[in-house]
mmCIF file of C-alpha atoms in Angstrom:
data_model
loop_
_atom_site.group_PDB
_atom_site.id
_atom_site.type_symbol
_atom_site.label_atom_id
_atom_site.label_comp_id
_atom_site.label_asym_id
_atom_site.label_seq_id
_atom_site.Cartn_x
_atom_site.Cartn_y
_atom_site.Cartn_z
ATOM 1 C CA UNK A 1 110.180 -13.184 62.843
ATOM 2 C CA UNK A 2 107.675 -16.204 62.806
ATOM 3 C CA UNK A 3 108.149 -19.150 65.370
ATOM 4 C CA UNK A 4 107.289 -22.772 64.205
ATOM 5 C CA UNK A 5 103.754 -23.637 63.456
ATOM 6 C CA UNK A 6 102.989 -27.513 63.489
ATOM 7 C CA UNK A 7 99.960 -26.186 61.198
ATOM 8 C CA UNK A 8 101.988 -26.036 58.353
ATOM 9 C CA UNK A 9 104.397 -29.279 58.959
ATOM 10 C CA UNK A 10 101.272 -30.862 59.198
ATOM 11 C CA UNK A 11 100.397 -30.037 55.738
ATOM 12 C CA UNK A 12 104.191 -30.894 54.712
ATOM 13 C CA UNK A 13 103.090 -34.719 55.807
ATOM 14 C CA UNK A 14 100.057 -34.693 54.223
ATOM 15 C CA UNK A 15 102.582 -33.777 50.717
ATOM 16 C CA UNK A 16 104.726 -36.938 51.995
ATOM 17 C CA UNK A 17 102.229 -39.246 52.102
ATOM 18 C CA UNK A 18 100.510 -38.447 48.642
ATOM 19 C CA UNK A 19 104.421 -39.118 47.739
ATOM 20 C CA UNK A 20 104.920 -42.069 49.431
ATOM 21 C CA UNK A 21 101.574 -42.865 48.066
ATOM 22 C CA UNK A 22 102.670 -42.513 44.463
ATOM 23 C CA UNK A 23 106.220 -44.436 44.480
ATOM 24 C CA UNK A 24 108.094 -41.291 45.546
ATOM 25 C CA UNK A 25 110.316 -40.159 47.934
ATOM 26 C CA UNK A 26 108.039 -39.292 50.909
ATOM 27 C CA UNK A 27 108.951 -35.709 51.459
ATOM 28 C CA UNK A 28 106.620 -33.127 51.322
ATOM 29 C CA UNK A 29 107.338 -28.974 51.704
ATOM 30 C CA UNK A 30 105.462 -26.033 52.399
ATOM 31 C CA UNK A 31 106.661 -22.462 51.608
ATOM 32 C CA UNK A 32 104.173 -20.118 54.421
ATOM 33 C CA UNK A 33 105.124 -16.003 53.795
ATOM 34 C CA UNK A 34 103.580 -13.325 55.271
ATOM 35 C CA UNK A 35 100.756 -13.132 57.546
ATOM 36 C CA UNK A 36 100.533 -17.413 57.828
ATOM 37 C CA UNK A 37 99.329 -17.301 53.629
ATOM 38 C CA UNK A 38 100.965 -20.589 52.683
ATOM 39 C CA UNK A 39 102.304 -19.941 49.354
ATOM 40 C CA UNK A 40 103.205 -23.427 47.892
ATOM 41 C CA UNK A 41 102.731 -27.066 49.352
ATOM 42 C CA UNK A 42 104.396 -29.627 47.358
ATOM 43 C CA UNK A 43 106.302 -32.554 47.182
ATOM 44 C CA UNK A 44 108.925 -35.042 45.704
ATOM 45 C CA UNK A 45 107.946 -35.642 41.640
ATOM 46 C CA UNK A 46 111.592 -37.375 40.851
ATOM 47 C CA UNK A 47 110.201 -40.689 40.107
ATOM 48 C CA UNK A 48 107.076 -38.913 37.992
ATOM 49 C CA UNK A 49 109.211 -36.984 36.151
ATOM 50 C CA UNK A 50 112.864 -38.878 35.855
ATOM 51 C CA UNK A 51 114.596 -35.868 36.986
ATOM 52 C CA UNK A 52 116.997 -36.109 39.909
ATOM 53 C CA UNK A 53 116.461 -32.454 41.058
ATOM 54 C CA UNK A 54 112.737 -32.529 41.225
ATOM 55 C CA UNK A 55 113.113 -32.281 45.339
ATOM 56 C CA UNK A 56 110.124 -30.600 46.871
ATOM 57 C CA UNK A 57 111.537 -27.638 47.727
ATOM 58 C CA UNK A 58 113.004 -26.825 44.386
ATOM 59 C CA UNK A 59 109.188 -28.113 43.237
ATOM 60 C CA UNK A 60 108.673 -24.987 45.638
ATOM 61 C CA UNK A 61 110.987 -22.141 43.979
ATOM 62 C CA UNK A 62 109.515 -23.091 40.755
ATOM 63 C CA UNK A 63 106.112 -21.871 42.784
ATOM 64 C CA UNK A 64 107.338 -19.025 43.675
ATOM 65 C CA UNK A 65 108.912 -18.003 40.127
ATOM 66 C CA UNK A 66 105.587 -18.325 39.039
ATOM 67 C CA UNK A 67 103.913 -16.930 41.173
ATOM 68 C CA UNK A 68 106.050 -13.404 40.706
ATOM 69 C CA UNK A 69 105.411 -13.625 37.050
ATOM 70 C CA UNK A 70 101.521 -13.988 37.826
ATOM 71 C CA UNK A 71 101.825 -10.632 40.275
ATOM 72 C CA UNK A 72 104.852 -8.401 37.671
ATOM 73 C CA UNK A 73 106.827 -8.401 40.395
ATOM 74 C CA UNK A 74 110.602 -10.021 41.293
ATOM 75 C CA UNK A 75 111.141 -12.815 43.370
ATOM 76 C CA UNK A 76 113.321 -11.528 45.412
ATOM 77 C CA UNK A 77 110.628 -10.196 47.591
ATOM 78 C CA UNK A 78 109.216 -12.663 48.053
ATOM 79 C CA UNK A 79 111.651 -15.674 49.822
ATOM 80 C CA UNK A 80 112.628 -12.854 52.499
ATOM 81 C CA UNK A 81 109.254 -13.304 53.524
ATOM 82 C CA UNK A 82 109.281 -17.569 53.480
ATOM 83 C CA UNK A 83 109.197 -20.129 56.040
ATOM 84 C CA UNK A 84 109.789 -23.270 54.544
ATOM 85 C CA UNK A 85 108.299 -26.749 56.531
ATOM 86 C CA UNK A 86 109.573 -29.840 55.484
ATOM 87 C CA UNK A 87 109.810 -33.157 56.519
ATOM 88 C CA UNK A 88 113.223 -34.423 56.440
ATOM 89 C CA UNK A 89 116.380 -32.226 56.231
ATOM 90 C CA UNK A 90 117.058 -30.217 53.110
ATOM 91 C CA UNK A 91 119.662 -32.251 50.893
ATOM 92 C CA UNK A 92 123.374 -29.726 50.255
ATOM 93 C CA UNK A 93 121.455 -29.023 46.635
ATOM 94 C CA UNK A 94 117.764 -27.993 48.603
ATOM 95 C CA UNK A 95 119.572 -26.152 51.575
ATOM 96 C CA UNK A 96 122.030 -24.126 48.428
ATOM 97 C CA UNK A 97 118.295 -23.639 46.886
ATOM 98 C CA UNK A 98 117.049 -22.035 49.438
ATOM 99 C CA UNK A 99 119.647 -20.236 50.938
ATOM 100 C CA UNK A 100 120.326 -18.750 47.579
ATOM 101 C CA UNK A 101 116.983 -17.493 47.264
ATOM 102 C CA UNK A 102 117.636 -15.647 51.230
ATOM 103 C CA UNK A 103 114.424 -17.534 52.804
ATOM 104 C CA UNK A 104 113.833 -16.525 56.390
ATOM 105 C CA UNK A 105 113.804 -20.208 58.359
ATOM 106 C CA UNK A 106 113.899 -23.850 57.178
ATOM 107 C CA UNK A 107 112.088 -25.932 60.186
ATOM 108 C CA UNK A 108 112.582 -29.433 59.432
ATOM 109 C CA UNK A 109 111.313 -33.573 60.566
ATOM 110 C CA UNK A 110 114.201 -35.773 60.961
ATOM 111 C CA UNK A 111 117.958 -35.203 59.688
ATOM 112 C CA UNK A 112 119.419 -36.400 56.457
ATOM 113 C CA UNK A 113 122.398 -37.908 57.805
ATOM 114 C CA UNK A 114 123.220 -38.591 54.011
ATOM 115 C CA UNK A 115 122.791 -35.788 52.056
ATOM 116 C CA UNK A 116 121.547 -33.090 54.924
ATOM 117 C CA UNK A 117 122.738 -30.120 54.193
ATOM 118 C CA UNK A 118 121.279 -27.731 57.147
ATOM 119 C CA UNK A 119 124.302 -29.506 59.246
ATOM 120 C CA UNK A 120 124.486 -33.148 59.063
ATOM 121 C CA UNK A 121 126.553 -33.472 56.363
ATOM 122 C CA UNK A 122 126.809 -30.139 54.663
ATOM 123 C CA UNK A 123 126.643 -26.671 57.055
ATOM 124 C CA UNK A 124 125.352 -23.934 54.692
ATOM 125 C CA UNK A 125 123.835 -21.812 57.239
ATOM 126 C CA UNK A 126 127.389 -21.502 58.845
ATOM 127 C CA UNK A 127 128.808 -21.561 55.007
ATOM 128 C CA UNK A 128 126.249 -18.622 54.161
ATOM 129 C CA UNK A 129 127.328 -16.516 57.185
ATOM 130 C CA UNK A 130 130.356 -16.545 55.769
ATOM 131 C CA UNK A 131 129.798 -15.853 52.227
ATOM 132 C CA UNK A 132 126.580 -12.999 53.072
ATOM 133 C CA UNK A 133 127.087 -11.532 56.587
ATOM 134 C CA UNK A 134 124.264 -9.404 55.222
ATOM 135 C CA UNK A 135 121.925 -13.250 55.403
ATOM 136 C CA UNK A 136 120.745 -15.060 58.355
ATOM 137 C CA UNK A 137 118.352 -17.689 57.983
ATOM 138 C CA UNK A 138 116.858 -19.654 60.759
ATOM 139 C CA UNK A 139 117.033 -23.213 60.497
ATOM 140 C CA UNK A 140 115.027 -25.886 63.695
ATOM 141 C CA UNK A 141 115.059 -29.326 63.190
ATOM 142 C CA UNK A 142 113.634 -31.721 64.930
ATOM 143 C CA UNK A 143 110.028 -31.390 64.646
ATOM 144 C CA UNK A 144 108.012 -34.549 64.377
ATOM 145 C CA UNK A 145 110.719 -36.189 63.531
ATOM 146 C CA UNK A 146 109.924 -40.176 64.440
ATOM 147 C CA UNK A 147 106.686 -39.641 62.340
ATOM 148 C CA UNK A 148 109.444 -38.402 59.360
ATOM 149 C CA UNK A 149 111.807 -41.146 60.116
ATOM 150 C CA UNK A 150 108.529 -43.983 60.179
ATOM 151 C CA UNK A 151 107.439 -42.205 56.626
ATOM 152 C CA UNK A 152 110.918 -43.069 55.180
ATOM 153 C CA UNK A 153 111.119 -46.399 56.073
ATOM 154 C CA UNK A 154 107.857 -47.197 54.821
ATOM 155 C CA UNK A 155 109.408 -45.733 51.778
ATOM 156 C CA UNK A 156 112.932 -48.105 51.851
ATOM 157 C CA UNK A 157 111.174 -51.029 53.448
ATOM 158 C CA UNK A 158 108.750 -51.102 50.033
ATOM 159 C CA UNK A 159 109.653 -52.095 47.070
ATOM 160 C CA UNK A 160 110.754 -49.552 44.520
ATOM 161 C CA UNK A 161 110.771 -50.020 40.893
ATOM 162 C CA UNK A 162 112.255 -46.825 39.740
ATOM 163 C CA UNK A 163 115.407 -47.964 41.596
ATOM 164 C CA UNK A 164 118.291 -49.540 39.697
ATOM 165 C CA UNK A 165 118.714 -53.278 39.191
ATOM 166 C CA UNK A 166 121.411 -54.023 42.709
ATOM 167 C CA UNK A 167 125.036 -55.045 42.095
ATOM 168 C CA UNK A 168 126.602 -57.180 44.005
ATOM 169 C CA UNK A 169 129.721 -55.941 45.063
ATOM 170 C CA UNK A 170 132.979 -58.349 44.868
ATOM 171 C CA UNK A 171 131.304 -60.469 42.953
ATOM 172 C CA UNK A 172 132.126 -60.666 38.602
ATOM 173 C CA UNK A 173 129.218 -61.689 37.147
ATOM 174 C CA UNK A 174 128.698 -62.837 33.307
ATOM 175 C CA UNK A 175 126.119 -61.665 31.199
ATOM 176 C CA UNK A 176 122.907 -62.427 31.767
ATOM 177 C CA UNK A 177 119.356 -61.777 31.032
ATOM 178 C CA UNK A 178 117.878 -59.569 33.278
ATOM 179 C CA UNK A 179 114.099 -58.092 32.206
ATOM 180 C CA UNK A 180 115.077 -60.202 28.941
ATOM 181 C CA UNK A 181 117.548 -58.037 27.920
ATOM 182 C CA UNK A 182 120.775 -58.883 27.800
ATOM 183 C CA UNK A 183 123.249 -57.147 30.010
ATOM 184 C CA UNK A 184 127.072 -56.677 31.785
ATOM 185 C CA UNK A 185 128.098 -56.537 34.752
#
């Protein structure tokens, strides 16, 4: 089994920096197959596409599906060769998708304390052991975690033009003008 390789995590960070530069949550992902062949390098495109499911890992899964179609092979023959490198722990949705397609390893940077599916919130690795006893995924986190945390801080401390207008809890507001439009809170 392929062990952690920092070269691929570096490539995931490059994609994360690209995401940050255009106002996306800075998450980058690299899928590595047999013989250290990079199959996909992706980043989040949620804001760009206005589609909440367009996480870096899901975009990489789409790349594998396209590759399989182009090669005329079944994608299920590719996934078991893939090691995933992502700078932030995959969310529950992405962890479930990665384990459903049966990647062989997931290496991530910092933990995702709000949505993490590899142990922080959900532990899909343990659930998969029950659901599919013939499948084991290697999960290893904490790789360059401080660097990943710093990127997230840069994003969340900045202004996100795609974020909804904040609501003040506990205060009932009357109709007011927001961005030239009337709204109720």
